[in-house]
Amino acid sequence: MIDFSPADQVVEVGAGMAIAELQSLLGAEGQCLPLPDPAEWGAAAAGYPGTVGGLLACNLPHGYMAACGMPRDWVLGAILRRPDGTEAKSGSRAVKSVAGYDAHKLGVGAWGRGLRYVRVILRTYPTKGLPTMSIVQSAPVQSPVFIQRCLRSDFDSVLRQTPGVVAHDPQTQVIWSQERPTTPPKAG
Amino acid sequence: MGESDIFAGLASVLPPERILGSEAARRVYAHDAYTVDRSAPDVIVLPETTEEAQAVIRWCLVHQVPFTPRGAGTGLSGGAMAAKGGVILSTKRLNRILQIDIPNRRLHAQAGVANLKLSQAVAAEGFHFAPDPSSQSVSTLGGNIAENSGGPHTLKYGVTAPHILAMTWIDNAGEVRTWGTGVEGGPGPDLLSVLVGSEGTLGFVTEAWVKLTPLPARVETLLASFPSVVAATETVAEIIAAGVIPAALEMMDRNILVAVQAAFGLEVPAGTEAMLLVECDGSPAAAQAEIEEVFAICQRFGAIELKLAANEAERKHLWTARKKGVGAMGRLAPTVVTHDGVIPRSKLPEMLTFVYEVAEAERLGVANIFHAGDGNLHPCFYFDDREPGVVERVVRAGERILTKCIELGGSVSGEHGIGVEKVDFMPLMFSEADLALQGDVKRMFPTSEFANPCKVLPTQKGCVEHQRRWRGAAH
Ligand SMILES: Cc1cc2nc3c(=O)[nH]c(=O)nc-3n(C[C@H](O)[C@H](O)[C@H](O)COP(=O)(O)OP(=O)(O)OC[C@H]3O[C@@H](n4cnc5c(N)ncnc54)[C@H](O)[C@@H]3O)c2cc1C
């Protein structure tokens, strides 16, 4: 951890820090990244086990998404390593900023391609403000897990047609399943 | 290429009644709400569809005529100014809501629809478009996307980016692209987030699918008066630190209150140096619990008076000072320049003290009305621009404040953008390597020196000479 300001709800960490370690450091100050407790939620706990860099690179749906957004919404800035090895900064420690092109968003969901996170600045959440989750867990989890997200109006039928569902969230229309989904993705 | 050639050329791709070129029109379109710099376009075009806009952009690219997108022109950094002249591509006629999909909580609209119209269209169904810049009655969806606009309720609901599901836009090579799906958070790099907030320099947005957010079941609004600015800013820090996330947390200092009092008869308790407007929303129980906690914190930090809105009419009344504050400032002096900087919010007490010191040193009036919960300052300097040397002092004061924002870990713009106004401040915040990375991000997209030139990144081709022409052209 490079810097943590609970009063600002902003933390700057090395991208290699384990999520579990970061959560315990933040937890000591009543803060957290809004990710479900893996012991309780298994598959629905995106980011565990793993690192901060991995969390952003995958940007997976999770149980608090409806109220707290996706990892992409938490990244305020970063030091990035470019493919040629040079490093550059993007963003800031402020919770909002419109200053140039947000290079720090480019690694989000990129699965490690292109820019690498060296350090990231993230916003944290007060633990006591966490909402109740609407995830329904239906089976114990074994990896790997497939994730689908669909339109609200398609949710019931997609859920019915998906084999091996382990969890679903009617609020965000995310379905976690152990078997490859058979429903073809719909346009829209 | 001369003005009449441009007019004639564009008349081959658009009906002539949708091309404006009169002296009066060119003057109106020479600047946005940032009026210090001015540069008139040769013509203004009003496309009605994506195809028409594409035809105009292609024509401009082929004939090497600069073009600049424009929404309602409420931008505060000169982003919609035609820096090298040429064509203003206005979204005024791209003003239709195309589809409302309540079951899937989304809405499809053209880029020129005013922000508030989006919310009004779905209010009866219990929804709204959450980003609410104070300019929302006129500022457009396309402008909000370009500036990644925030507003009083950004603290809880976020800026524009998370509310945009998909966009149809024309890149700077003239190709129509559709990015995003109707479902949020798909796999792959988050390019949509790079496009949002790129100030109209990467392409022209014609349509977007936006997310609709349910209206809260209960809203509690509190107006708190404090005997000192420090007490008010410390209260803000404490509310955040206590883990409450209000829907809005806004601050107004004494000079704003004096103006609003004079203009709208707002009652300000004696001894008030600052007011906080706090709104908590959600389920009735949650909103109630939060506002009670905020109430207690305000009391602990020495609030002189606490007013809780009992109904919708009172709630609107409590918002008067916040909503009309900047307008009322016209009473203080002939000219008002609103700055925009952002810092980590725990630094607010230190930052505000600095703002007052700078104003005093530069002999300028300053009033503060801003999104305190986000740490987003808007110091408004008011002065008489006929006074010799005053503009230089205003510019210097702005520079000192932004330098301090950077020093405290913040940014040179919270929501107004870089535009032409702050291009020269970018090197204060970013090193050469950082700016090189941003340049490469820009080049990931098709680029053209004719597409919205001279904005955001410093040292663009041919801009220094043009800057001499437009800088301070208002004077
Ligand atoms: C009184 C007042 C209050 C304000 N309050 C706030 C506030 O609370 N929060 C906030 O964030 N801002 C605020 N602003 C600033 C401004 O209103 C916002 O930046 C707004 O989003 C601009 O929208 P617009 O339609 O007026 O865009 P314009 O000013 O016309 O354009 C802004 C930029 O967007 C680009 N652009 C416009 N349309 C498109 C398009 N279709 N495709 C691509 N690029 C496009 C332009 O090229 C330009 O760079 C305020 C301004 C005023 C005058």
Short mmCIF file of C-alpha atoms in Angstrom, two decimals, chain A residues 5-10 31 59 61 65 67 69-70 72-73 80 82 87-103 105-111 113 115 123-126 128-129 149-154 171-172 188, chain B residues 103-106 147 161-162 181-185 188-191 193-194 197-199 201-202 240 242-243 245 293 342 344-346 371 374 376 409-415 417-418 426 429-430 433-434 436-438 440-442 444 456-457:
data_model
loop_
_atom_site.label_atom_id
_atom_site.label_comp_id
_atom_site.label_asym_id
_atom_site.label_seq_id
_atom_site.Cartn_x
_atom_site.Cartn_y
_atom_site.Cartn_z
CA SER A 5 -6.67 8.25 3.16
CA PRO A 6 -9.82 6.94 4.87
CA ALA A 7 -11.15 10.50 5.12
CA ASP A 8 -11.02 10.79 1.32
CA GLN A 9 -12.01 7.18 0.72
CA VAL A 10 -9.11 6.88 -1.68
CA GLN A 31 -13.47 0.82 4.50
CA ASN A 59 -13.72 -6.11 -14.49
CA PRO A 61 -19.70 -8.55 -12.30
CA MET A 65 -22.63 -4.10 -8.57
CA ALA A 67 -25.37 -0.15 -5.93
CA GLY A 69 -20.79 -0.23 -9.81
CA MET A 70 -18.07 -2.24 -11.49
CA ARG A 72 -14.09 0.27 -13.78
CA ASP A 73 -16.03 2.83 -11.75
CA LEU A 80 0.82 2.44 -16.21
CA ARG A 82 3.56 0.63 -21.64
CA GLU A 87 5.82 4.32 -17.31
CA ALA A 88 3.31 7.14 -17.27
CA LYS A 89 0.66 8.54 -14.94
CA SER A 90 -3.00 9.11 -15.70
CA GLY A 91 -5.84 10.48 -13.55
CA SER A 92 -5.53 11.80 -10.00
CA ARG A 93 -6.59 11.22 -6.40
CA ALA A 94 -9.73 13.28 -6.77
CA VAL A 95 -13.03 11.40 -7.09
CA LYS A 96 -13.78 13.07 -10.39
CA SER A 97 -11.63 14.68 -13.05
CA VAL A 98 -11.94 15.66 -16.70
CA ALA A 99 -8.31 16.26 -17.63
CA GLY A 100 -7.23 14.67 -20.87
CA TYR A 101 -7.73 11.12 -22.06
CA ASP A 102 -8.35 8.55 -19.34
CA ALA A 103 -5.54 6.15 -20.15
CA LYS A 105 -9.41 3.14 -18.01
CA LEU A 106 -7.76 1.36 -20.92
CA GLY A 107 -6.51 -1.54 -18.85
CA VAL A 108 -10.00 -2.17 -17.46
CA GLY A 109 -11.43 -5.34 -18.96
CA ALA A 110 -8.39 -5.70 -21.22
CA TRP A 111 -7.22 -8.97 -19.64
CA ARG A 113 -3.27 -6.71 -23.05
CA LEU A 115 -1.09 -1.25 -20.78
CA ARG A 123 -11.99 4.83 -4.39
CA THR A 124 -13.03 2.83 -1.36
CA TYR A 125 -16.43 2.40 0.30
CA PRO A 126 -17.52 2.61 3.92
CA LYS A 128 -21.24 0.09 6.97
CA GLY A 129 -22.76 1.58 3.84
CA ARG A 149 -25.44 -10.77 -18.43
CA CYS A 150 -28.65 -10.05 -20.28
CA LEU A 151 -31.49 -7.58 -20.64
CA ARG A 152 -34.02 -7.48 -17.84
CA SER A 153 -36.78 -8.60 -20.20
CA ASP A 154 -34.83 -11.73 -21.21
CA GLN A 171 -31.19 -6.93 -9.85
CA THR A 172 -28.33 -6.84 -12.35
CA GLY A 188 -29.55 -5.30 -27.93
CA PRO B 103 -38.70 -2.82 -18.81
CA ASN B 104 -34.97 -2.72 -19.51
CA ARG B 105 -34.46 0.66 -17.84
CA ARG B 106 -32.87 2.36 -20.81
CA GLU B 147 -17.44 16.53 -20.78
CA ALA B 161 -19.82 7.71 -17.86
CA PRO B 162 -21.48 4.93 -15.84
CA THR B 181 -24.46 -2.95 -26.04
CA GLY B 182 -27.72 -2.37 -24.24
CA VAL B 183 -26.25 -4.32 -21.33
CA GLU B 184 -23.67 -2.77 -19.05
CA GLY B 185 -20.24 -4.17 -18.35
CA GLY B 188 -13.21 -6.28 -23.47
CA PRO B 189 -11.30 -3.05 -22.87
CA ASP B 190 -13.41 -0.20 -21.60
CA LEU B 191 -13.13 2.03 -24.66
CA SER B 193 -15.06 5.16 -20.82
CA VAL B 194 -12.22 6.68 -22.85
CA GLY B 197 -15.00 12.70 -21.37
CA SER B 198 -12.83 13.13 -24.48
CA GLU B 199 -14.38 16.56 -25.08
CA THR B 201 -12.03 15.43 -29.92
CA LEU B 202 -12.24 11.74 -30.86
CA ILE B 240 -17.78 11.48 4.40
CA ALA B 242 -18.57 8.73 8.98
CA GLY B 243 -19.42 6.59 5.98
CA ILE B 245 -22.98 8.79 1.24
CA GLU B 293 -26.77 11.22 11.31
CA VAL B 342 -10.84 19.30 -7.72
CA PRO B 344 -9.22 15.01 -2.31
CA ARG B 345 -12.09 16.17 -0.11
CA SER B 346 -10.27 16.02 3.23
CA HIS B 371 -19.85 20.25 -4.98
CA ASP B 374 -16.75 15.50 -4.35
CA ASN B 376 -14.92 19.90 -6.58
CA GLY B 409 -3.29 15.40 -5.34
CA GLY B 410 -6.24 16.74 -7.32
CA SER B 411 -6.87 17.80 -10.89
CA VAL B 412 -7.11 20.94 -13.03
CA SER B 413 -10.71 20.16 -13.92
CA GLY B 414 -13.45 18.36 -12.05
CA GLU B 415 -16.11 18.75 -14.70
CA GLY B 417 -12.92 20.09 -19.08
CA ILE B 418 -9.69 21.36 -20.62
CA MET B 426 -1.90 20.28 -18.76
CA MET B 429 -0.38 18.21 -13.98
CA PHE B 430 1.24 15.78 -16.39
CA ALA B 433 5.77 10.96 -20.61
CA ASP B 434 2.21 11.25 -19.25
CA ALA B 436 2.90 11.26 -24.61
CA LEU B 437 0.71 8.43 -23.33
CA GLN B 438 -2.39 10.59 -23.75
CA ASP B 440 -1.02 7.75 -28.02
CA VAL B 441 -4.47 7.15 -26.55
CA LYS B 442 -5.78 9.79 -28.94
CA MET B 444 -5.64 4.79 -31.05
CA VAL B 456 -7.23 19.13 -24.63
CA LEU B 457 -3.61 18.37 -25.59
#
